Coordinates of C-alpha atoms in Angstrom, one line a residue:
X1 CA 66.8 -34.9 38.0
X2 CA 65.3 -34.1 34.6
X3 CA 62.8 -31.4 34.1
X4 CA 61.7 -32.3 30.5
X5 CA 58.0 -32.9 30.4
X6 CA 55.5 -33.8 27.7
X7 CA 54.5 -30.1 27.7
X8 CA 57.8 -28.9 26.3
X9 CA 57.2 -29.9 22.7
X10 CA 53.9 -28.1 23.0
X11 CA 55.5 -24.9 24.0
X12 CA 58.2 -25.3 21.4
X13 CA 55.4 -25.4 18.8
X14 CA 54.0 -22.2 20.3
X15 CA 57.4 -20.6 19.8
X16 CA 57.4 -21.7 16.2
X17 CA 53.9 -20.4 15.5
X18 CA 55.0 -16.9 16.2
X19 CA 58.6 -17.0 15.2
X20 CA 58.3 -14.8 12.1
X21 CA 56.7 -11.9 14.1
X22 CA 59.6 -11.9 16.5
X23 CA 62.2 -12.2 13.8
X24 CA 60.6 -9.1 12.3
X25 CA 60.9 -7.4 15.7
X26 CA 64.6 -8.3 15.9
X27 CA 65.2 -6.9 12.4
X28 CA 63.2 -3.7 13.2
X29 CA 65.4 -3.1 16.3
X30 CA 68.5 -3.8 14.3
X31 CA 67.6 -0.9 11.9
X32 CA 67.3 1.6 14.8
X33 CA 70.5 1.0 16.9
X34 CA 70.3 3.2 20.0
X35 CA 72.7 3.4 22.8
X36 CA 72.5 3.7 26.7
X37 CA 69.1 5.1 27.8
X38 CA 68.4 6.5 24.3
X39 CA 66.5 3.4 23.0
X40 CA 63.3 5.3 22.3
X41 CA 62.4 3.5 19.0
X42 CA 63.6 0.1 20.2
X43 CA 61.6 0.3 23.4
X44 CA 58.5 1.4 21.5
X45 CA 58.9 -1.6 19.2
X46 CA 58.9 -3.9 22.2
X47 CA 56.0 -2.1 23.7
X48 CA 54.0 -2.4 20.5
X49 CA 54.7 -6.2 20.5
X50 CA 53.7 -6.5 24.1
X51 CA 50.4 -4.8 23.4
X52 CA 49.8 -6.9 20.3
X53 CA 50.4 -10.1 22.3
X54 CA 48.0 -9.1 25.1
X55 CA 50.4 -8.2 27.9
X56 CA 49.5 -5.7 30.6
X57 CA 52.2 -3.0 30.3
X58 CA 54.0 -0.9 32.9
X59 CA 56.2 1.9 31.5
X60 CA 58.8 4.2 33.0
X61 CA 60.1 1.5 35.3
X62 CA 62.5 2.8 37.9
X63 CA 62.0 6.3 36.3
X64 CA 63.7 5.1 33.2
X65 CA 61.7 6.2 30.1
X66 CA 62.9 3.2 28.0
X67 CA 62.3 0.5 30.6
X68 CA 59.1 -1.4 30.6
X69 CA 57.4 -4.6 31.9
X70 CA 54.8 -6.7 30.3
X71 CA 52.8 -9.1 32.4
X72 CA 50.2 -11.8 31.7
X73 CA 48.4 -14.5 33.8
X74 CA 47.2 -14.5 37.3
X75 CA 48.2 -16.2 40.6
X76 CA 50.8 -18.9 40.9
X77 CA 54.6 -18.4 40.5
X78 CA 56.1 -15.4 38.6
X79 CA 58.5 -16.3 35.8
X80 CA 60.5 -13.4 34.4
X81 CA 62.3 -13.1 31.1
X82 CA 64.9 -10.4 30.7
X83 CA 65.3 -8.6 27.4
X84 CA 67.7 -6.0 26.2
X85 CA 67.7 -3.8 23.1
X86 CA 70.6 -1.3 23.4
X87 CA 73.3 -1.0 20.8
X88 CA 76.9 0.1 20.8
X89 CA 78.5 3.3 19.5
X90 CA 80.8 3.3 16.5
X91 CA 79.9 -0.2 15.2
X92 CA 77.6 0.7 12.3
X93 CA 77.7 -2.0 9.6
X94 CA 75.6 -3.0 6.6
X95 CA 73.8 -6.4 7.1
X96 CA 75.0 -9.4 5.2
X97 CA 78.3 -7.9 4.1
X98 CA 81.6 -9.7 4.8
X99 CA 83.7 -6.5 4.7
X100 CA 83.5 -3.5 6.9
X101 CA 81.1 -1.0 5.4
X102 CA 79.2 1.2 7.8
X103 CA 75.6 2.2 7.2
X104 CA 76.5 5.5 8.9
X105 CA 80.2 6.4 9.4
X106 CA 80.8 6.5 13.1
X107 CA 77.2 5.4 13.8
X108 CA 75.7 2.9 16.2
X109 CA 75.4 -0.8 15.6
X110 CA 74.1 -3.9 17.4
X111 CA 77.6 -5.3 18.0
X112 CA 76.5 -7.4 21.0
X113 CA 73.3 -8.8 19.3
X114 CA 70.8 -7.2 21.7
X115 CA 68.3 -6.8 18.8
X116 CA 68.2 -10.6 19.0
X117 CA 68.4 -10.8 22.8
X118 CA 65.2 -8.8 23.5
X119 CA 63.2 -10.4 20.7
X120 CA 64.0 -14.0 21.8
X121 CA 63.2 -13.2 25.4
X122 CA 59.9 -11.7 24.5
X123 CA 59.1 -14.6 22.1
X124 CA 59.8 -17.0 25.0
X125 CA 57.6 -15.0 27.4
X126 CA 54.8 -14.9 24.8
X127 CA 54.9 -18.7 24.3
X128 CA 54.7 -19.3 28.0
X129 CA 51.8 -16.7 28.2
X130 CA 50.0 -18.6 25.4
X131 CA 50.5 -21.9 27.3
X132 CA 49.1 -20.4 30.5
X133 CA 46.0 -19.1 28.6
X134 CA 45.5 -22.4 26.7
X135 CA 45.7 -24.6 29.8
X136 CA 44.2 -22.3 32.4
X137 CA 47.2 -22.9 34.6
X138 CA 47.8 -20.4 37.5
X139 CA 51.0 -18.4 37.0
X140 CA 52.3 -15.1 35.8
X141 CA 54.9 -14.5 33.1
X142 CA 56.7 -11.2 32.8
X143 CA 58.9 -9.7 30.2
X144 CA 61.3 -7.0 31.4
X145 CA 62.4 -4.6 28.7
X146 CA 65.8 -3.5 30.0
X147 CA 67.7 -0.7 28.3
X148 CA 71.3 0.4 28.9
X149 CA 73.0 -2.9 29.7
X150 CA 76.1 -1.6 28.0
X151 CA 77.4 0.7 30.7
X152 CA 74.1 2.1 32.1
X153 CA 73.2 -0.6 34.6
X154 CA 69.5 -0.2 34.1
X155 CA 68.7 -3.5 35.7
X156 CA 70.5 -2.4 38.9
X157 CA 68.2 0.6 39.1
X158 CA 65.2 -1.6 38.4
X159 CA 66.2 -4.0 41.2
X160 CA 66.8 -1.1 43.6
X161 CA 63.2 0.2 42.7
X162 CA 61.7 -3.2 43.8
X163 CA 60.7 -4.3 40.3
X164 CA 61.8 -7.9 41.0
X165 CA 60.6 -8.3 44.6
X166 CA 57.9 -11.0 43.8
X167 CA 59.7 -12.9 41.0
X168 CA 60.3 -16.6 41.5
X169 CA 62.7 -17.3 38.7
X170 CA 64.5 -15.1 36.1
X171 CA 65.6 -16.3 32.7
X172 CA 67.8 -14.6 30.1
X173 CA 70.4 -15.4 27.4
X174 CA 73.1 -13.9 25.2
X175 CA 74.1 -14.3 21.6
X176 CA 77.2 -16.5 21.2
X177 CA 79.2 -18.7 19.0
X178 CA 77.7 -21.7 20.8
X179 CA 74.5 -23.2 22.2
X180 CA 74.5 -24.0 25.9
X181 CA 74.1 -22.7 29.4
X182 CA 76.1 -19.8 30.8
X183 CA 78.0 -21.2 33.8
X184 CA 80.3 -18.2 34.4
X185 CA 80.1 -15.5 36.9
X186 CA 80.9 -11.9 36.0
X187 CA 82.8 -9.0 37.5
X188 CA 81.0 -6.5 39.7
X189 CA 81.4 -3.1 38.2
X190 CA 81.0 0.6 39.0
X191 CA 81.4 3.7 36.9
X192 CA 82.4 6.9 38.7
X193 CA 83.0 10.4 37.4
X194 CA 85.6 12.5 39.4
X195 CA 85.5 16.2 38.8
X196 CA 88.2 18.6 40.0
X197 CA 87.7 22.3 40.5
X198 CA 90.8 24.6 40.6
X199 CA 91.6 28.1 39.8
X200 CA 92.6 29.5 36.4
X201 CA 95.7 31.7 36.0
X202 CA 98.3 32.8 33.4
X203 CA 100.6 29.9 33.4
X204 CA 103.7 32.0 32.7
X205 CA 103.0 35.4 34.4
X206 CA 101.4 34.3 37.7
X207 CA 101.5 30.5 37.9
X208 CA 101.5 30.7 41.7
X209 CA 97.9 31.9 41.6
X210 CA 96.7 28.9 39.7
X211 CA 95.5 25.6 41.1
X212 CA 95.4 23.0 38.3
X213 CA 92.5 20.6 38.1
X214 CA 94.4 18.7 35.3
X215 CA 97.3 18.1 37.7
X216 CA 94.8 16.6 40.1
X217 CA 93.5 14.2 37.5
X218 CA 97.0 13.2 36.6
X219 CA 98.0 12.7 40.2
X220 CA 94.9 10.6 40.8
X221 CA 95.7 8.4 37.8
X222 CA 99.3 7.9 39.1
X223 CA 98.0 7.1 42.6
X224 CA 95.5 4.5 41.3
X225 CA 98.2 3.0 39.1
X226 CA 100.5 2.5 42.1
X227 CA 97.5 1.0 44.0
X228 CA 97.2 -1.8 41.5
X229 CA 100.1 -3.6 43.2
X230 CA 98.1 -3.7 46.4
X231 CA 94.8 -5.1 45.3
X232 CA 93.7 -8.6 44.2
X233 CA 95.2 -9.5 40.8
X234 CA 91.8 -10.3 39.2
X235 CA 90.3 -6.9 40.1
X236 CA 90.4 -4.3 37.3
X237 CA 90.5 -0.5 37.2
X238 CA 90.2 1.6 33.9
X239 CA 89.9 5.3 33.3
X240 CA 89.4 7.9 30.6
X241 CA 89.9 11.6 30.8
X242 CA 86.6 13.2 29.7
X243 CA 87.7 16.9 30.0
X244 CA 91.3 17.9 30.3
X245 CA 90.4 21.6 31.0
X246 CA 90.9 23.1 27.5
X247 CA 93.4 23.3 24.7
X248 CA 95.5 26.3 25.9
X249 CA 98.7 25.2 27.7
X250 CA 99.4 28.7 28.9
X251 CA 96.2 28.7 31.0
X252 CA 96.2 26.8 34.3
X253 CA 93.2 24.4 33.9
X254 CA 90.5 25.3 36.4
X255 CA 88.4 22.2 35.6
X256 CA 89.0 18.6 34.7
X257 CA 87.0 15.4 34.7
X258 CA 88.0 11.7 34.6
X259 CA 85.7 8.6 34.5
X260 CA 86.7 5.5 36.3
X261 CA 85.5 1.9 35.9
X262 CA 86.2 -0.2 39.0
X263 CA 85.7 -4.0 38.8
X264 CA 85.9 -6.8 41.3
X265 CA 85.0 -10.5 41.4
X266 CA 82.3 -10.0 43.9
X267 CA 80.1 -7.2 45.3
X268 CA 81.7 -6.8 48.7
X269 CA 85.2 -6.4 47.1
X270 CA 83.8 -3.8 44.7
X271 CA 82.4 -1.7 47.5
X272 CA 85.7 -1.8 49.3
X273 CA 87.7 -1.0 46.2
X274 CA 85.5 2.0 45.4
X275 CA 86.3 3.6 48.7
X276 CA 90.0 3.1 48.1
X277 CA 89.8 4.8 44.7
X278 CA 87.8 7.7 46.3
X279 CA 90.6 8.2 48.9
X280 CA 93.2 8.5 46.1
X281 CA 91.0 11.2 44.5
X282 CA 90.7 13.0 47.8
X283 CA 94.5 12.9 48.1
X284 CA 95.0 14.3 44.6
X285 CA 92.7 17.2 45.5
X286 CA 94.6 17.8 48.7
X287 CA 98.0 17.8 47.0
X288 CA 96.8 20.3 44.3
X289 CA 94.5 22.4 46.6
X290 CA 91.6 21.8 44.3
X291 CA 88.1 20.6 45.2
X292 CA 86.9 17.2 44.2
X293 CA 83.3 15.8 43.5
X294 CA 82.5 12.2 42.7
X295 CA 79.3 10.9 41.0
X296 CA 78.5 7.2 40.7
X297 CA 76.8 6.9 37.3
X298 CA 76.2 3.2 37.3
X299 CA 77.1 0.0 39.2
X300 CA 76.4 -3.7 38.7
X301 CA 77.0 -6.7 40.9
X302 CA 78.6 -10.0 40.0
X303 CA 76.4 -12.8 38.7
X304 CA 75.4 -15.5 41.1
X305 CA 74.9 -18.7 39.1
X306 CA 72.2 -21.2 40.0
X307 CA 73.0 -24.9 39.7
X308 CA 69.4 -26.3 39.7
X309 CA 68.3 -23.9 37.0
X310 CA 71.5 -24.4 35.0
X311 CA 71.0 -28.2 35.1
X312 CA 67.4 -27.9 34.1
X313 CA 68.3 -25.7 31.1
X314 CA 71.1 -28.0 30.1
X315 CA 68.7 -31.0 29.9
X316 CA 66.3 -28.9 27.8
X317 CA 69.0 -27.8 25.4
X318 CA 70.2 -31.4 25.0
X319 CA 66.6 -32.6 24.4
X320 CA 66.0 -29.8 21.8
X321 CA 69.5 -30.0 20.1
X322 CA 71.2 -27.2 18.2
X323 CA 69.6 -25.4 15.2
X324 CA 69.8 -27.0 11.8
X325 CA 71.9 -24.7 9.6
X326 CA 71.6 -25.1 5.9
X327 CA 74.3 -24.7 3.2
X328 CA 73.6 -21.0 2.8
X329 CA 74.1 -20.4 6.5
X330 CA 77.4 -22.3 6.4
X331 CA 78.6 -20.4 3.3
X332 CA 77.8 -17.1 4.9
X333 CA 79.6 -18.1 8.2
X334 CA 82.6 -19.2 6.2
X335 CA 82.8 -15.8 4.5
X336 CA 82.6 -14.1 7.9
X337 CA 85.4 -16.3 9.2
X338 CA 87.7 -15.0 6.4
X339 CA 87.5 -11.6 8.2
X340 CA 88.6 -13.1 11.5
X341 CA 92.2 -13.8 12.7
X342 CA 93.3 -17.3 13.8
X343 CA 93.5 -15.8 17.3
X344 CA 89.9 -14.8 17.1
X345 CA 88.8 -18.3 16.2
X346 CA 91.2 -19.9 18.8
X347 CA 89.8 -17.6 21.5
X348 CA 86.3 -18.8 21.0
X349 CA 87.3 -22.3 21.7
X350 CA 89.7 -21.5 24.6
X351 CA 87.1 -19.4 26.4
X352 CA 85.0 -22.6 26.6
X353 CA 88.1 -24.7 27.3
X354 CA 87.3 -26.9 24.3
X355 CA 89.7 -28.4 21.7
X356 CA 89.4 -26.4 18.5
X357 CA 87.3 -27.9 15.6
X358 CA 87.3 -26.5 12.1
X359 CA 83.6 -25.8 11.9
X360 CA 81.9 -22.5 10.8
X361 CA 78.8 -23.0 13.0
X362 CA 78.2 -24.8 16.2
X363 CA 76.6 -28.2 15.7
X364 CA 76.6 -29.3 19.3
X365 CA 75.5 -28.2 22.8
X366 CA 78.2 -27.0 25.2
X367 CA 78.9 -29.7 27.8
X368 CA 78.3 -28.8 31.4
X369 CA 81.2 -28.2 33.7
X370 CA 81.4 -28.3 37.5
X371 CA 83.7 -25.4 38.1
X372 CA 82.2 -21.9 38.1
X373 CA 84.4 -19.8 35.8
X374 CA 85.1 -16.1 35.8
X375 CA 84.4 -14.1 32.7
X376 CA 86.2 -10.8 32.1
X377 CA 83.2 -8.6 31.6
X378 CA 80.3 -7.2 33.6
X379 CA 76.5 -7.2 33.2
X380 CA 73.6 -5.8 35.1
X381 CA 72.0 -9.3 35.1
X382 CA 74.2 -9.8 38.1
X383 CA 72.0 -7.5 40.3
X384 CA 68.9 -9.6 39.3
X385 CA 70.8 -12.8 40.2
X386 CA 71.4 -11.5 43.7
X387 CA 67.7 -11.1 44.5
X388 CA 66.1 -13.8 42.2
X389 CA 67.4 -17.3 41.1
X390 CA 68.6 -16.5 37.6
X391 CA 69.8 -18.6 34.7
X392 CA 71.1 -17.6 31.3
X393 CA 71.5 -19.4 28.0
X394 CA 74.0 -19.0 25.2
X395 CA 72.4 -18.9 21.8
X396 CA 74.2 -19.9 18.6
X397 CA 73.8 -16.8 16.4
X398 CA 77.3 -16.2 15.2
X399 CA 80.0 -17.9 13.1
X400 CA 82.5 -19.6 15.4
X401 CA 85.3 -17.2 16.1
X402 CA 83.2 -14.0 16.0
X403 CA 84.1 -11.8 18.9
X404 CA 81.4 -9.6 20.5
X405 CA 81.5 -5.8 20.2
X406 CA 82.7 -6.0 16.6
X407 CA 81.3 -5.1 13.2
X408 CA 81.1 -8.8 12.3
X409 CA 78.4 -9.2 14.9
X410 CA 76.4 -6.4 13.4
X411 CA 76.8 -7.9 9.9
X412 CA 75.3 -11.2 11.1
X413 CA 72.5 -9.6 13.1
X414 CA 69.8 -10.0 10.4
X415 CA 71.0 -13.2 8.9
X416 CA 69.1 -16.5 8.7
X417 CA 71.6 -18.2 10.9
X418 CA 71.1 -15.6 13.6
X419 CA 67.4 -16.0 13.3
X420 CA 67.6 -19.7 13.7
X421 CA 69.8 -19.4 16.8
X422 CA 67.5 -16.8 18.3
X423 CA 64.4 -19.0 17.8
X424 CA 66.1 -22.1 19.2
X425 CA 67.2 -20.2 22.3
X426 CA 63.6 -18.8 22.8
X427 CA 62.4 -22.5 22.8
X428 CA 64.9 -23.3 25.5
X429 CA 64.0 -20.3 27.6
X430 CA 60.3 -20.9 27.3
X431 CA 60.7 -24.6 28.3
X432 CA 62.9 -23.6 31.2
X433 CA 60.3 -21.2 32.3
X434 CA 57.6 -23.9 32.0
X435 CA 59.8 -26.3 34.1
X436 CA 60.1 -23.7 36.8
X437 CA 56.4 -22.9 36.7
X438 CA 55.3 -26.6 36.9
X439 CA 57.8 -27.8 39.4
X440 CA 57.8 -26.4 42.9
X441 CA 60.8 -28.6 43.8
X442 CA 62.9 -26.9 41.1
X443 CA 61.9 -23.4 42.4
X444 CA 62.7 -24.5 46.0
X445 CA 66.1 -25.9 45.0
X446 CA 66.9 -22.7 43.0
X447 CA 66.2 -20.5 46.0
X448 CA 68.1 -22.8 48.3
X449 CA 71.1 -22.6 45.9
X450 CA 70.9 -18.8 45.8
X451 CA 70.9 -18.5 49.6
X452 CA 73.9 -20.9 49.8
X453 CA 75.9 -18.9 47.3
X454 CA 75.2 -15.6 49.0
X455 CA 76.8 -17.0 52.2
X456 CA 74.7 -14.9 54.4
X457 CA 75.6 -11.7 52.6
X458 CA 72.6 -9.4 51.9
X459 CA 72.3 -7.6 48.6
X460 CA 73.6 -4.1 48.8
X461 CA 73.1 -2.1 45.6
X462 CA 76.4 -0.7 44.2
X463 CA 74.3 2.4 43.3
X464 CA 73.9 4.7 46.4
X465 CA 70.6 5.9 47.6
X466 CA 69.6 9.1 45.9
X467 CA 71.6 8.4 42.7
X468 CA 69.1 8.6 39.8
X469 CA 69.4 6.7 36.5
X470 CA 71.7 8.9 34.3
X471 CA 69.1 9.3 31.7
X472 CA 69.6 13.1 31.3
X473 CA 73.4 12.8 31.1
X474 CA 73.2 10.1 28.4
X475 CA 70.5 11.8 26.3
X476 CA 72.4 15.1 26.5
X477 CA 75.5 13.6 24.9

């Protein structure tokens, strides 16, 4: 079934009418790269735009100072657009350069393109708002300004707070090498800090009086490494020692802290694996006669894809077509590609299981595929997808071969080619929102597909009751 209507060219024109304002918003956010829960200026820029466009604004969503919602319209279905605006640490890079040259050495940078992500989502929401106002159609459009996607799980806290309870359909996207529909699920993920408390002592004179917290951390890591043989092969566990207890080897370390990231293909498996990791930590504390405390910082669920919404978005992408890149865009992309390895370029094609083509920019729409593939990463969009039918686009904002979380992404973040990909994706999202708004059959089919894929399993937040968003911990770093 096609969901292209005569109204889609109208809403595409509405996107074009305001494209420059949102390109400017994207560039403004690019210049203030802020990480996990510290996106004060970026959130303020989005709030300013919401106010300018006439949205009703709710701030401090889920007790997160940089999370906000803009709403417009009345009655009818609720269509949500998910935006992000957090950056990554250590990826500072000057715009438009094709060699690594940080703006600030060791500084932040938009290495995942979230300056574009939030701006395009808000542009799509604004276009749908304008259409509702122009036509007098019942319905509400919401823009969710979501911080801390990179490791902070803000959307999971927002879902737990009830912010999505009355939403009918949620729409998002991500910058990419290609134009198309995201048809992959993600890994469920949890970040846990384990702290061990021992007893200091002179390591040579009276070692028997000491109880080493660092020994506990090391034994925990060994235990988890042995556990890897006895868990599903596509689950993942990573760790980093945050505090080894000091720099004096002749002092028994009284305190040590390790952070774990636990990943599983689905939410139920994640919750089970978390408990197994906790048991290893308890065992390490028992062996060393130390005390252990664990704190869940963040957790996200796996994405549940939605076939009716994916098919609707696919038909819209194919009707719109990819952006038209000019000779300057192609020349810049070619220069970026000289900084990439052959493996980088090959990986972009193999990730989509496509035969490689020697092109600097995508000039086609990704074909649909029937199998639901597993991507290696995690995202808090997954939690939204458990409670609301959710669809995501891929937007062509990068030279083919560019890998996310690299300085090359930052270098392209203010380029004309990125802007063109951002605006095209906003058109697709706005039209998908319009299709869901106008077509009750599509909404019903999307909800039926979500219920089928959940297989009777209720959503259980990977973040325990009582755990607050780690705003203070992040802002204190």
